[in-house]
CSV table of C-alpha atoms in Angstrom, one decimal:
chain,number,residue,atom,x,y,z
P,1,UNK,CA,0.0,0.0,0.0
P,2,UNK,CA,1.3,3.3,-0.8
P,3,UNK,CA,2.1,5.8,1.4
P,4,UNK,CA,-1.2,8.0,0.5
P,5,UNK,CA,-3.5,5.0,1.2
P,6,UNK,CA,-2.0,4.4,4.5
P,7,UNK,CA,-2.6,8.1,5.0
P,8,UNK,CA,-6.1,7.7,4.2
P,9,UNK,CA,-7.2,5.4,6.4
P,10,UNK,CA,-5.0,6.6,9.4
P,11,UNK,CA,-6.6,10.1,9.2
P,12,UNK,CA,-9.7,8.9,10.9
P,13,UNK,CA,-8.4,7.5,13.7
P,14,UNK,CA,-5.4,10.4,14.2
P,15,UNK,CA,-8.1,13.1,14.1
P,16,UNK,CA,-9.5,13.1,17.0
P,17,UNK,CA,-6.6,12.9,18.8
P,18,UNK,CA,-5.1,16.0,16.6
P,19,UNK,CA,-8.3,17.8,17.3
P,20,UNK,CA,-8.4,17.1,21.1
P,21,UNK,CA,-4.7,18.1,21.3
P,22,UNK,CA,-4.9,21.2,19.5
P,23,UNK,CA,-7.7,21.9,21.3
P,24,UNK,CA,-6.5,21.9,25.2
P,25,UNK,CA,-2.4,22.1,24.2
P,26,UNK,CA,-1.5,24.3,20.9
P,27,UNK,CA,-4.8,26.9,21.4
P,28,UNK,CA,-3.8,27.5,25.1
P,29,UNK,CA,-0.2,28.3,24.0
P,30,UNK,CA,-0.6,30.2,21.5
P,31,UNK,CA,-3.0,32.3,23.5
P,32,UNK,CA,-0.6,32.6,26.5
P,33,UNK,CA,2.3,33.6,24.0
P,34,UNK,CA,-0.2,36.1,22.2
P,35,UNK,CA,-1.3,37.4,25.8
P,36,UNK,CA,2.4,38.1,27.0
P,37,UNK,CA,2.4,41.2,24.5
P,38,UNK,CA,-0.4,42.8,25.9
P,39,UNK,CA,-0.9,44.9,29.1
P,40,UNK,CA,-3.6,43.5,31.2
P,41,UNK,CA,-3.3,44.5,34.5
P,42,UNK,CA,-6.6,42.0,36.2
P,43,UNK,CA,-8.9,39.7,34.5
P,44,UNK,CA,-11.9,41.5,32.4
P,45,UNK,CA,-9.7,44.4,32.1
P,46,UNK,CA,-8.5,46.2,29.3
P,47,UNK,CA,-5.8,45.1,26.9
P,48,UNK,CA,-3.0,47.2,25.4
P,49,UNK,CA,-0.7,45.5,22.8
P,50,UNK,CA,3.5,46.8,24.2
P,51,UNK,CA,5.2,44.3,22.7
P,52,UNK,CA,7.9,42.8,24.5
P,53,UNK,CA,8.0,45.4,27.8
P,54,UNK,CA,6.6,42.6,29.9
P,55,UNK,CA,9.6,40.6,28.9
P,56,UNK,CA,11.8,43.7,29.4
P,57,UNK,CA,10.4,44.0,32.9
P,58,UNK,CA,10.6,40.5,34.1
P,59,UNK,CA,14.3,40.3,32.8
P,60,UNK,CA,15.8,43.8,33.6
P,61,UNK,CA,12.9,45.4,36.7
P,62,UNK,CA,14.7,44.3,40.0
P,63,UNK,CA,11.4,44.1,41.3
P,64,UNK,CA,10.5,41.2,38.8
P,65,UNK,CA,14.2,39.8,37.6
P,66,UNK,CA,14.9,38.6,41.1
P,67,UNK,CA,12.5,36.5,41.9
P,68,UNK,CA,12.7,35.0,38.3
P,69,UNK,CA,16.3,34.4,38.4
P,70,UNK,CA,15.9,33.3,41.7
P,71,UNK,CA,13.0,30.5,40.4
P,72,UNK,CA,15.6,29.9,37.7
P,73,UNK,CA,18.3,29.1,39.5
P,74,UNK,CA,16.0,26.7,41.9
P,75,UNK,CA,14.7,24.9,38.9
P,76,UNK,CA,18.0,24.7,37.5
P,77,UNK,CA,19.1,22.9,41.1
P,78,UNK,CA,16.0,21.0,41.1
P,79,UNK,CA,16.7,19.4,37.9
P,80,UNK,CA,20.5,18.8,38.9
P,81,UNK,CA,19.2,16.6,41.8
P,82,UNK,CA,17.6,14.7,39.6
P,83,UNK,CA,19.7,14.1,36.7
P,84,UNK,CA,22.6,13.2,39.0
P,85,UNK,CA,20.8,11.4,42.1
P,86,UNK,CA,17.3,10.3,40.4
P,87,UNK,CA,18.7,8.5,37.2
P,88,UNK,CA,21.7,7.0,38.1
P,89,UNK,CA,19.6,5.4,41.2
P,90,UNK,CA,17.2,4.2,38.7
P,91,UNK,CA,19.6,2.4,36.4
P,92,UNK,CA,21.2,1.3,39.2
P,93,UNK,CA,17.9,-0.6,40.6
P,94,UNK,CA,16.9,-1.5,37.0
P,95,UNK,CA,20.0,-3.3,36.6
P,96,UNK,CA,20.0,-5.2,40.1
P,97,UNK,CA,16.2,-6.3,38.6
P,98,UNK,CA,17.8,-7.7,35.7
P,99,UNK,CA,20.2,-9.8,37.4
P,100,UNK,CA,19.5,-13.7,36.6
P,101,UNK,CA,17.6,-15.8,39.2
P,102,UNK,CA,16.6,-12.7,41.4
P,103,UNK,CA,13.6,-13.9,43.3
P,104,UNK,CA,10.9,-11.5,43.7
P,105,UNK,CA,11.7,-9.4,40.6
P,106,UNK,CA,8.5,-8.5,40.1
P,107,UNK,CA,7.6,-7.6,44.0
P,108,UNK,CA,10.4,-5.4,44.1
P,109,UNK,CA,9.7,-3.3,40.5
P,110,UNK,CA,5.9,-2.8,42.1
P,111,UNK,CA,7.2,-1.6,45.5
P,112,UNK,CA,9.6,1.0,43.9
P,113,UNK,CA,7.1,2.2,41.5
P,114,UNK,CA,4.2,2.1,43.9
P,115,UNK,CA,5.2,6.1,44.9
P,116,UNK,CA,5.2,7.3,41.5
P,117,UNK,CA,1.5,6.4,41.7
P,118,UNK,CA,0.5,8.7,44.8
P,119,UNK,CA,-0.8,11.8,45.0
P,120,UNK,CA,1.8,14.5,44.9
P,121,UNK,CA,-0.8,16.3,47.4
P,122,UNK,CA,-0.7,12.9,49.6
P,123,UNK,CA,3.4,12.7,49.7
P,124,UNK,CA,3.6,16.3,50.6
P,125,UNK,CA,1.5,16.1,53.2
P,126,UNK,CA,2.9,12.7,54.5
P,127,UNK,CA,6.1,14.3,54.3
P,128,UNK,CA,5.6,17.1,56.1
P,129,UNK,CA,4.2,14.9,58.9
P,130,UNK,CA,7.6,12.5,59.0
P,131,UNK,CA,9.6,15.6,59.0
P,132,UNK,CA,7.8,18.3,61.3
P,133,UNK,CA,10.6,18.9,64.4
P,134,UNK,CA,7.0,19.3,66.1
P,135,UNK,CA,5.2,15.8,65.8
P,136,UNK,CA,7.2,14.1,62.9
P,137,UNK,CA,9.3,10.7,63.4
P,138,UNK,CA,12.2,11.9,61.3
P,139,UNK,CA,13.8,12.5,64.9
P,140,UNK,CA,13.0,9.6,67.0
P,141,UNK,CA,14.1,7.4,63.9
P,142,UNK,CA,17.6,9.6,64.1
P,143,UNK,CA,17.8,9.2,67.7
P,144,UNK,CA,17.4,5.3,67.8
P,145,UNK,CA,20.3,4.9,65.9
P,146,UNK,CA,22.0,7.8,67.7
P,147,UNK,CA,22.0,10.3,65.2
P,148,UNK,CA,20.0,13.0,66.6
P,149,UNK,CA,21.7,15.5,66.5
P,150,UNK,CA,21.9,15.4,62.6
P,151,UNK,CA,17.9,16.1,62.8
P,152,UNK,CA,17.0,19.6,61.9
P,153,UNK,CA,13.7,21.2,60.6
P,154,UNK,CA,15.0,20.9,57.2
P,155,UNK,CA,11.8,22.1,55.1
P,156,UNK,CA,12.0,25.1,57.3
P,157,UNK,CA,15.7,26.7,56.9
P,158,UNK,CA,16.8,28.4,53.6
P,159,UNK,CA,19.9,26.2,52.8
P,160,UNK,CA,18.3,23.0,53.2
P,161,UNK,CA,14.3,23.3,51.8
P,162,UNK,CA,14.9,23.3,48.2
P,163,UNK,CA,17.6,20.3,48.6
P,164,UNK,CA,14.7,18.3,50.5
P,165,UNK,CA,12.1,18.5,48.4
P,166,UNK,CA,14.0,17.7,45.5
P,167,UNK,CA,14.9,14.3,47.4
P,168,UNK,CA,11.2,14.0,48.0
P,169,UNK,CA,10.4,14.0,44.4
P,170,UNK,CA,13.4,11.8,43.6
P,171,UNK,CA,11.7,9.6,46.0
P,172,UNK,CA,8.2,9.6,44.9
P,173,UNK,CA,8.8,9.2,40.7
P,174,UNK,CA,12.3,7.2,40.9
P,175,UNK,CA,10.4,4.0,39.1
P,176,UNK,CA,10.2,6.1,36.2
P,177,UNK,CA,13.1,5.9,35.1
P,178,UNK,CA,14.0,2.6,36.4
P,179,UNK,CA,11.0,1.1,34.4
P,180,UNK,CA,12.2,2.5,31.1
P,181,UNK,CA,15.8,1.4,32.0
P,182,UNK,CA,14.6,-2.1,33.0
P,183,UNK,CA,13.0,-2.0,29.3
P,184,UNK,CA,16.1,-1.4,27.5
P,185,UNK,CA,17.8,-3.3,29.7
P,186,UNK,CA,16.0,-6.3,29.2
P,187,UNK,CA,15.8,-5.6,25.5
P,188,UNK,CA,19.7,-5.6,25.2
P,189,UNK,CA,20.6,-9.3,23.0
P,190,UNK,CA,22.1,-11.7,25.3
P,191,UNK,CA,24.3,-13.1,22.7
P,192,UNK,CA,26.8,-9.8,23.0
P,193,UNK,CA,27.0,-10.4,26.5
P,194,UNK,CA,27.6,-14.2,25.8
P,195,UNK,CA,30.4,-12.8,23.0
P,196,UNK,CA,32.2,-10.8,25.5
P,197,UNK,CA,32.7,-13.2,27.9
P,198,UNK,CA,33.9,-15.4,25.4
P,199,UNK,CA,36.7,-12.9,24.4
P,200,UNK,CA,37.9,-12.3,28.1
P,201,UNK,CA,35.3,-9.2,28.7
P,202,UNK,CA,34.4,-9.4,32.6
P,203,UNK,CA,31.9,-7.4,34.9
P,204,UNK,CA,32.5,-3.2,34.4
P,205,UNK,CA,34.0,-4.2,31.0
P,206,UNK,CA,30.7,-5.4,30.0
P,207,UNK,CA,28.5,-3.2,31.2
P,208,UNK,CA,30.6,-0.1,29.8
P,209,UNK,CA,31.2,-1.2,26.6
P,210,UNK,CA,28.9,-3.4,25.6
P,211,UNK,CA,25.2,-2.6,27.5
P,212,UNK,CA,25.7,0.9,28.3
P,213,UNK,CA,26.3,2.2,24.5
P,214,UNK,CA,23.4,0.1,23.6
P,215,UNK,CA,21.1,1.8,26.2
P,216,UNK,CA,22.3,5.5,25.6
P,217,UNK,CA,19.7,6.3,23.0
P,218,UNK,CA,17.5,5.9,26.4
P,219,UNK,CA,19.7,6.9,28.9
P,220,UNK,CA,19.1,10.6,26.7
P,221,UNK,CA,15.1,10.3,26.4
P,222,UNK,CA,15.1,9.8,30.6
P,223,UNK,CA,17.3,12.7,30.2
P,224,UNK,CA,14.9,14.8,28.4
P,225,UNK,CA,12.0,13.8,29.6
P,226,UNK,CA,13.5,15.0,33.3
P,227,UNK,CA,14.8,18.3,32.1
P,228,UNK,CA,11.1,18.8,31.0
P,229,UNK,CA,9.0,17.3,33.9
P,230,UNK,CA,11.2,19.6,35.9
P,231,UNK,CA,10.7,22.9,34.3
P,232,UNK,CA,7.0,22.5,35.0
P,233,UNK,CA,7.1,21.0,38.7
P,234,UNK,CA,4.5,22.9,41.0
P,235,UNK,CA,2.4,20.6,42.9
P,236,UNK,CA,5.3,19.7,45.5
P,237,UNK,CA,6.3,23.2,46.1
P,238,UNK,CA,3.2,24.3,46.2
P,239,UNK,CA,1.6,21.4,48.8
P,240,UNK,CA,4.3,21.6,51.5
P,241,UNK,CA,6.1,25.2,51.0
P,242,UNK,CA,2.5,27.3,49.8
P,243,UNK,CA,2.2,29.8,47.4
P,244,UNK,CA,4.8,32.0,48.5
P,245,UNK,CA,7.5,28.8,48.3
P,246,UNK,CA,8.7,29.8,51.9
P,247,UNK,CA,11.3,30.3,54.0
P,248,UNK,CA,11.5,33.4,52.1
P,249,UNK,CA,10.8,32.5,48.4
P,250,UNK,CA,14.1,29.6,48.9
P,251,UNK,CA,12.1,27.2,47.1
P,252,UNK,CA,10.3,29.1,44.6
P,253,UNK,CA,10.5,27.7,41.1
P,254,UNK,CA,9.3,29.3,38.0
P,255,UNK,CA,5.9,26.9,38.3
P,256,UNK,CA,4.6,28.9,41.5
P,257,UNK,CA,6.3,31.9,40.6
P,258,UNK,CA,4.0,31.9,37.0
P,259,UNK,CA,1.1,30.7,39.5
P,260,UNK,CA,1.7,33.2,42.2
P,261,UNK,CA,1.6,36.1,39.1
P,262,UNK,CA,-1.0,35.1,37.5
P,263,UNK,CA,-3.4,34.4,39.7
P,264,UNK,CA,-2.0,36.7,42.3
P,265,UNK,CA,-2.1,35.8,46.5
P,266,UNK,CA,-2.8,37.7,49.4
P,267,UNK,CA,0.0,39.9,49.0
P,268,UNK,CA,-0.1,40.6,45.2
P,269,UNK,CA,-3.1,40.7,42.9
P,270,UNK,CA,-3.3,38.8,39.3
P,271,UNK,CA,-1.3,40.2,36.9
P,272,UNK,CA,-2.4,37.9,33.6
P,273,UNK,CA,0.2,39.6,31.2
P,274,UNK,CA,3.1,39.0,33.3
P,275,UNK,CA,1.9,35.3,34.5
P,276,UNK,CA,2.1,35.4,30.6
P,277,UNK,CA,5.4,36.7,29.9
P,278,UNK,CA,6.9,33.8,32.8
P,279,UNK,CA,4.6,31.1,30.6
P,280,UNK,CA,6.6,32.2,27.6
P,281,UNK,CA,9.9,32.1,29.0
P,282,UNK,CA,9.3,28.7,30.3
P,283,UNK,CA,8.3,27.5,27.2
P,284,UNK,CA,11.5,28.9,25.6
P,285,UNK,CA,13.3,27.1,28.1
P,286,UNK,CA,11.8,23.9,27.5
P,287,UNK,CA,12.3,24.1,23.8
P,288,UNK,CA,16.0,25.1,24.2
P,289,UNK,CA,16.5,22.1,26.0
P,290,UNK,CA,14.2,19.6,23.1
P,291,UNK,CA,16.1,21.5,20.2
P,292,UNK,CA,19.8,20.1,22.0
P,293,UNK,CA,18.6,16.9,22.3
P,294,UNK,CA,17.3,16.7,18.7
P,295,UNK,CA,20.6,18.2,17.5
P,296,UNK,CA,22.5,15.2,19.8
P,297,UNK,CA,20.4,12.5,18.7
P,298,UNK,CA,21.0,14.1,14.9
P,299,UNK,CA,24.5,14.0,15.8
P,300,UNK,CA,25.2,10.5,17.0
P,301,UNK,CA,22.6,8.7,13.9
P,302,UNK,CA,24.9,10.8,11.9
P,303,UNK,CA,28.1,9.0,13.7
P,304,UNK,CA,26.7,5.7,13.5
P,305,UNK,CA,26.0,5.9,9.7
């Protein structure tokens, strides 16, 4: 069948989905891009087109640059934590699950995917409960093992909050990536393994050089895919630290910074155009980081060939 008449009779059955995801994805974008060049200072209120001034204010005004750079930098450190402490956790589990004759392989992949299936609202809370200095077990666990004086009311100091948090999310969506690491894993051929071993390869050898290389095309999707899931984290933040991303805006990312514009708080009304303007930026951001890994995966097909 040519390539038309599989066209045809795919169009059906790809339309709705195109209509449904133009309809609650591109349309709600472009609208969002289209409001960051107008002035709206409250909802219903009157809209001026200034062109890029909101972006000129949220980049060079002190009174809106530092609390973007300062989300900036905090999702920047938020994604860190998990690149380096997430990922290599999970391909460390996914390859202790692919080890021959484990018993209970499957047990174990449900009970360290079982968080990723919580309610963000649910682990924060929980959370805040195991580490509150007030009621929380976090320091009779420390003290049992004599470690208390280690225990300090981390989600509550500036230097430590951020840090915290983003160990609680590396906790709660960890089986992410060690399910789609147990999948390539698992899909690697036995028979190159087999033909290592047979020319002297032993342990590290193997896994370097001959199941690593084979799983980098995946290694970079859990790569993207965190750099992206990152840049639009919220609900944590938001759940245990509030709206304001206390003490004193140390964990604010740009997700509750764009929420805390937009729909304003108790200290700050709405500003739409400006929740706007932070919308766009994050979107650039996002798209900076797809366009690199497009250009890298370009790069290494272009190697290979």
């Amino acid at each position: 069948m040519s390539k038309r008449g599989v066209l045809r009779y795919a169009l059906p059955f790809l339309l709705p989905a195109a209509l449904l995801y133009t309809c609650f994805m591109i349309l709600p974008i472009l609208n969002t891009i289209r409001l960051s060049f107008f002035s709206v200072e409250s909802f219903g209120g009157t809209s001026v087109f200034v062109g890029f001034d909101n972006f000129k204010r949220l980049l060079l005004n002190p009174l809106w640059s530092e609390r973007f750079f300062g989300a900036l930098k905090n999702n920047f450190v938020f994604f860190l934590i998990h690149m380096f402490v997430q990922n290599p956790i999970g391909l460390l589990l996914a390859s202790l699950l692919t080890v021959r004759r484990l018993r209970g392989a499957a047990l174990y992949r449900a009970l360290f995917f079982m968080p990723t299936m919580l309610s963000v609202v649910i682990v924060g809370f929980v959370w805040q409960l195991i580490l509150s200095p007030t009621w929380g077990v976090a320091e009779g666990i420390l003290d049992s093992i004599g470690l208390s004086s280690l225990f300090k009311p981390w989600l509550g100091l500036e230097g430590s909050a951020l840090t915290v948090l983003s160990l609680i999310s590396v906790w709660q969506f960890i089986g992410i990536p060690m399910m789609l690491f147990y999948a390539a894993l698992i899909g690697v051929p036995y028979e190159l393994i087999e033909a290592a071993r047979v020319d002297g390869a032993r342990g590290w050898q193997i896994y370097w050089k001959i199941i690593f290389p084979l799983i980098l095309p995946v290694v970079a999707i859990i790569s993207i895919l965190t750099f992206i899931g990152n840049f639009n984290a919220f609900d944590l933040i938001y759940t245990t630290q509030g709206v304001l991303s206390g003490p004193n805006f140390s964990t604010d990312i740009l997700g509750t910074f764009f929420y805390r514009t937009f729909f304003g708080h108790q200290l700050q009304l709405g500003n739409p155009a400006m929740g706007a303007a932070i919308a766009s930026m994050m979107l650039v951001i996002i798209l900076a980081g797809a366009v690199m890994y497009l250009l890298w995966r370009r790069r290494i097909k272009t190697y290979e060939q």
